[in-house]
Short mmCIF file of C-alpha atoms in Angstrom, two decimals:
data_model
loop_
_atom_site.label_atom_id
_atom_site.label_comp_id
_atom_site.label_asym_id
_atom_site.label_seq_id
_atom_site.Cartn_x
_atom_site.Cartn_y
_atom_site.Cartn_z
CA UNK A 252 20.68 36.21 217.59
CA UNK A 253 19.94 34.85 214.23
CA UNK A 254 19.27 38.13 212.99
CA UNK A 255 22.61 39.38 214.19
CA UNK A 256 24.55 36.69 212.84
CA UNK A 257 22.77 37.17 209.11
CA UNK A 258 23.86 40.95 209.17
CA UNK A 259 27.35 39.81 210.03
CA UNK A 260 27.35 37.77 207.60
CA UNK A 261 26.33 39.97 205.22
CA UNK A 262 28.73 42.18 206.08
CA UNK A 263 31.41 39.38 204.76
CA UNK A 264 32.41 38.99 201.60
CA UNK A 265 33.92 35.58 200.58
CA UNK A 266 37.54 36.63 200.58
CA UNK A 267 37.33 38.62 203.88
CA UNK A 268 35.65 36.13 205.12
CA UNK A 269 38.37 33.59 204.38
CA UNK A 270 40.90 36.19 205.38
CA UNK A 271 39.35 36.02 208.86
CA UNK A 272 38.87 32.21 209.32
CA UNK A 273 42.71 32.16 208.07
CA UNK A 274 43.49 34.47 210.96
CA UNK A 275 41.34 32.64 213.65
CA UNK A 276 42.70 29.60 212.85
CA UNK A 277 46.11 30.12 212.40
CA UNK A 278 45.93 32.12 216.14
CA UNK A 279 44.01 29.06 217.06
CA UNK A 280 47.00 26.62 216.30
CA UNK A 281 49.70 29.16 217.42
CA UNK A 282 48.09 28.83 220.93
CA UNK A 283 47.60 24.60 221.01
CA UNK A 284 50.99 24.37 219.60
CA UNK A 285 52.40 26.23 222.69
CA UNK A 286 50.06 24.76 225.55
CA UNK A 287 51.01 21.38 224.36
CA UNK A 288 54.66 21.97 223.16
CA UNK A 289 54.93 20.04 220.38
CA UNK A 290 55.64 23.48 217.69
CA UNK A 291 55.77 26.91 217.68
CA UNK A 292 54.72 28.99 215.11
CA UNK A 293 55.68 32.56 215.95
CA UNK A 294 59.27 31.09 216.03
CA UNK A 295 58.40 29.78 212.22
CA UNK A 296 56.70 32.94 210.84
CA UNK A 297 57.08 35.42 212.99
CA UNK A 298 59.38 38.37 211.41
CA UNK A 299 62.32 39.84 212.40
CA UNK A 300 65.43 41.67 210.73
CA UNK A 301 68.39 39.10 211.49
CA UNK A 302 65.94 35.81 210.24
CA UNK A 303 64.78 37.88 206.86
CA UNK A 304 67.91 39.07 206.04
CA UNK A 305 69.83 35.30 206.31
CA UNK A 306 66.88 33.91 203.33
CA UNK A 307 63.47 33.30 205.23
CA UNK A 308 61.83 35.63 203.43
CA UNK A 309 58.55 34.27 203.39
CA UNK A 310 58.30 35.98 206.95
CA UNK A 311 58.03 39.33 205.10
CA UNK A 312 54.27 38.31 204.86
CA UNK A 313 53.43 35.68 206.72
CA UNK A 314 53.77 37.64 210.06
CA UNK A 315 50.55 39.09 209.36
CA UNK A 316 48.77 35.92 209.54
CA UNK A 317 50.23 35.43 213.75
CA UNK A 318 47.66 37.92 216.16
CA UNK A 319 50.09 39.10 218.72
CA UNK A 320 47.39 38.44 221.26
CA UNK A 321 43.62 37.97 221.84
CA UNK A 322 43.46 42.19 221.97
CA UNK A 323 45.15 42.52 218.56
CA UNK A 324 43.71 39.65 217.04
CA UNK A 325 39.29 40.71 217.73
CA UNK A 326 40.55 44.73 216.93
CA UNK A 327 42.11 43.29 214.03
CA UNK A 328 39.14 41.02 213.40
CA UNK A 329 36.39 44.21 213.80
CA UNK A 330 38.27 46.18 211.30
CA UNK A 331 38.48 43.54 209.10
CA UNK A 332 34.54 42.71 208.83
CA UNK A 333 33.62 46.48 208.41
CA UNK A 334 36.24 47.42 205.80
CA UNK A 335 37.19 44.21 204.19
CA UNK A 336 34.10 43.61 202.72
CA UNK A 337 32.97 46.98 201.42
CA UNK A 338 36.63 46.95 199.90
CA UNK A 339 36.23 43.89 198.10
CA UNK A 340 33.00 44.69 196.37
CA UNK A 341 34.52 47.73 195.03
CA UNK A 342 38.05 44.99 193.45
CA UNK A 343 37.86 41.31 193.11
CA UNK A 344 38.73 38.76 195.80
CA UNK A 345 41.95 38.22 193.81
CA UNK A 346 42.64 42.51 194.14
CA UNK A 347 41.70 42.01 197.87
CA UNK A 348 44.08 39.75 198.92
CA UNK A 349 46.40 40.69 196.58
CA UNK A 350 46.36 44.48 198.42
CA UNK A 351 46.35 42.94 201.88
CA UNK A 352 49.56 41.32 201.17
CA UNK A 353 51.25 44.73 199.83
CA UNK A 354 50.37 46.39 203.03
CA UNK A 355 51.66 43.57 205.06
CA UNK A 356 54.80 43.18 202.83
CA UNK A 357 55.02 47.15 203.41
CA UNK A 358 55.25 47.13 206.92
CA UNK A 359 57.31 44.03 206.46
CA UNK A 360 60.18 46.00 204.23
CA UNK A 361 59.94 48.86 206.99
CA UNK A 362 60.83 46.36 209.82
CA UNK A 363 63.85 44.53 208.17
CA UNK A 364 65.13 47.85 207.13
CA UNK A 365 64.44 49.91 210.22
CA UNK A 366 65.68 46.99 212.80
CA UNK A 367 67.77 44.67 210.26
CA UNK A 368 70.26 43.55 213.78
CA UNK A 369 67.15 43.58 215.80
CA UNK A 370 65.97 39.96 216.40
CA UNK A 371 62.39 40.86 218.00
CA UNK A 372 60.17 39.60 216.44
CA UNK A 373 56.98 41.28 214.53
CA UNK A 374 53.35 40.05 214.57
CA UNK A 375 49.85 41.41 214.07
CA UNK A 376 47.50 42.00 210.97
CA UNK A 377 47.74 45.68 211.80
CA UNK A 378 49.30 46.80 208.72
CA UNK A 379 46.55 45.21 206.90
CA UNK A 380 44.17 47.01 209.16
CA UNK A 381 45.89 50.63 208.38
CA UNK A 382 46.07 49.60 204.24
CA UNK A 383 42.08 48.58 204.84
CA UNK A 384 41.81 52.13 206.43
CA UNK A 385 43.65 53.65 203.42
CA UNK A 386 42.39 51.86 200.92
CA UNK A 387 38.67 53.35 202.04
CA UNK A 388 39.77 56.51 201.92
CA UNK A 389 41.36 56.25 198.60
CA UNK A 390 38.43 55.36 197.06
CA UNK A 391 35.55 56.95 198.96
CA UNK A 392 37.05 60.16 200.59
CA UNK A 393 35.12 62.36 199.46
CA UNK A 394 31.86 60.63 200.86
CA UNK A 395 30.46 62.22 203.84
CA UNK A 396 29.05 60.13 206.99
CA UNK A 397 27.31 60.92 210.38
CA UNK A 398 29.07 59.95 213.39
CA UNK A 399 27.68 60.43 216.53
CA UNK A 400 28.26 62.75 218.29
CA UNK A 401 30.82 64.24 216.04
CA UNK A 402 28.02 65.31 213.57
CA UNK A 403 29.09 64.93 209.65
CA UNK A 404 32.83 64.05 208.39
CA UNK A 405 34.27 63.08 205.46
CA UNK A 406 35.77 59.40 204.63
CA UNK A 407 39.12 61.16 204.42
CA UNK A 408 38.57 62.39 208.16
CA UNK A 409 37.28 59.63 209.93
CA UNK A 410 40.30 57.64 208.30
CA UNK A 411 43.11 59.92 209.19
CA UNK A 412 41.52 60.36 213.05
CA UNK A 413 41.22 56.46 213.44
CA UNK A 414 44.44 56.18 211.90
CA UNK A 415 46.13 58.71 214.32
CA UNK A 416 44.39 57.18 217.11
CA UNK A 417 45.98 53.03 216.15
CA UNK A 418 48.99 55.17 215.81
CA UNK A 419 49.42 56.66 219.43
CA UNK A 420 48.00 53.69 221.22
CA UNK A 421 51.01 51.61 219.47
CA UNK A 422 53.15 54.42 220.17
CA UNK A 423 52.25 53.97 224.25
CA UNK A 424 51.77 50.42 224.06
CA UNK A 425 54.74 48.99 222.07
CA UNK A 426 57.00 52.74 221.16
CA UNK A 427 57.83 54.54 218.25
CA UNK A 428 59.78 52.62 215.84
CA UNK A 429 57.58 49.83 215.98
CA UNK A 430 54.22 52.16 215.43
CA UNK A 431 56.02 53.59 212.36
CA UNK A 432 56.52 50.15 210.92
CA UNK A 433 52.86 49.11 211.37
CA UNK A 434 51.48 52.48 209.99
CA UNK A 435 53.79 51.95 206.75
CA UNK A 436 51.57 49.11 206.09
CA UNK A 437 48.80 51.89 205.30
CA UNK A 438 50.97 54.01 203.32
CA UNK A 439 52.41 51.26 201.25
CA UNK A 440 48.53 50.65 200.58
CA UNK A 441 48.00 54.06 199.49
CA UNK A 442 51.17 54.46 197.26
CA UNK A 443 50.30 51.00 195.65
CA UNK A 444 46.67 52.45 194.86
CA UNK A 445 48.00 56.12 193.88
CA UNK A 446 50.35 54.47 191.53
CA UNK A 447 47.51 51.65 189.98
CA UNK A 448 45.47 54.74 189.35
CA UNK A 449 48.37 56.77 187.75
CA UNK A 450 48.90 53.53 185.01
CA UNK A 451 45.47 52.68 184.75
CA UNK A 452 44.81 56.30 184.19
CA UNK A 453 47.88 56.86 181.57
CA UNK A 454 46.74 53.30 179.90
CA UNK A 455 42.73 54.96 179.32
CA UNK A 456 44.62 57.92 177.91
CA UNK A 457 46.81 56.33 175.31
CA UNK A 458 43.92 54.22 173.96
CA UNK A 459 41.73 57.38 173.67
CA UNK A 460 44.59 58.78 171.43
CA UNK A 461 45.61 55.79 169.46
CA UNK A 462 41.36 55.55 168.34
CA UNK A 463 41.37 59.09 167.73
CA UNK A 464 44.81 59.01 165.20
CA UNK A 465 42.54 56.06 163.68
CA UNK A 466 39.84 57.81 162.96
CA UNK A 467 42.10 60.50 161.74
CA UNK A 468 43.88 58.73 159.17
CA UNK A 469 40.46 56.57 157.66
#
């Protein structure tokens, strides 16, 4: 047991693993506040068209942070400790969270503009889950891996299959609209890392020119 628990938590970086103690706890107080009545804070966070588009826009993020049940929350949870912390060693804990909230925000935008009358609510860490996906693919694709018993795929694969595979078990468990919404959580993710790579790219560029004009003129 102890040498299970060490591997888990070196698995965990410090902002995942601060990500995930947010999420535990915050399900953790969603679920006393309803047994004992006193709040309720899926009515406070929760997101839904109607409530965003009257000012509360802080639920364009903060929906993440609500499981929308024990299921949800330990997939959610699992995904988290094997991408979360292999993403963060590759950014900073600042680029982590920073990312997790663009994907949320993502799927956020796609919800108030796709059901802007609706008034059902949206909760889950799922679009985080699909940017985690897409952010591992964005930066190692190209890697291959063994899975058993599929034999050798790419990053790029095994991201696209488990992302088509969250995608129909939303679309039979909760329909189409709202599987759309969380899946633009991992495209969001990608565009915001395509387009980070196009300026930082563009920025390398321009500095290699200006030094080489230097040179030219001394």
């Amino acid at each position: 047991m102890k040498i299970l628990w060490q591997r888990f938590q070196a698995l965990l970086t410090p902002g995942a693993q601060l990500l995930l103690c947010l999420l535990a706890g915050m399900y953790l107080t969603a679920v006393i506040g309803k047994l004992i009545r006193a709040f309720d804070l899926y009515d406070w966070l929760a997101l839904s068209g109607p409530k965003f588009w009257s000012g509360q826009i802080w639920r364009l993020a903060t929906y993440a942070l609500l499981p929308a049940g024990v299921l949800d929350f330990l997939m959610n949870s699992v995904a988290l400790v094997m991408l979360g912390g292999m993403l963060e060693r590759h950014w900073s804990r600042g680029e982590f969270w920073l990312y997790c909230i663009v994907a949320a925000a993502g799927a956020g935008g796609a919800k108030v503009l796709l059901q802007f009358s609706n008034p059902l609510p949206l909760v889950g860490a799922a679009p985080m889950m699909f940017g985690l996906l897409m952010g591992w693919g964005f930066l190692c694709g190209r890697q291959s891996l063994i899975i058993v018993p599929f034999g050798e795929m790419t990053v790029w694969k095994l991201v696209l299959v488990a992302g088509a595979v969250s995608f129909l078990i939303m679309f039979f468990t909760a329909g189409l609209v709202t599987a759309i919404i969380m899946a633009a959580g991992g495209l969001t993710g990608f565009l915001y890392l395509w387009l980070k790579h196009k300026w930082l790219m563009s920025r390398a560029s321009s500095v290699v020119d200006s030094e080489r004009i230097n040179r030219l003129e001394l």
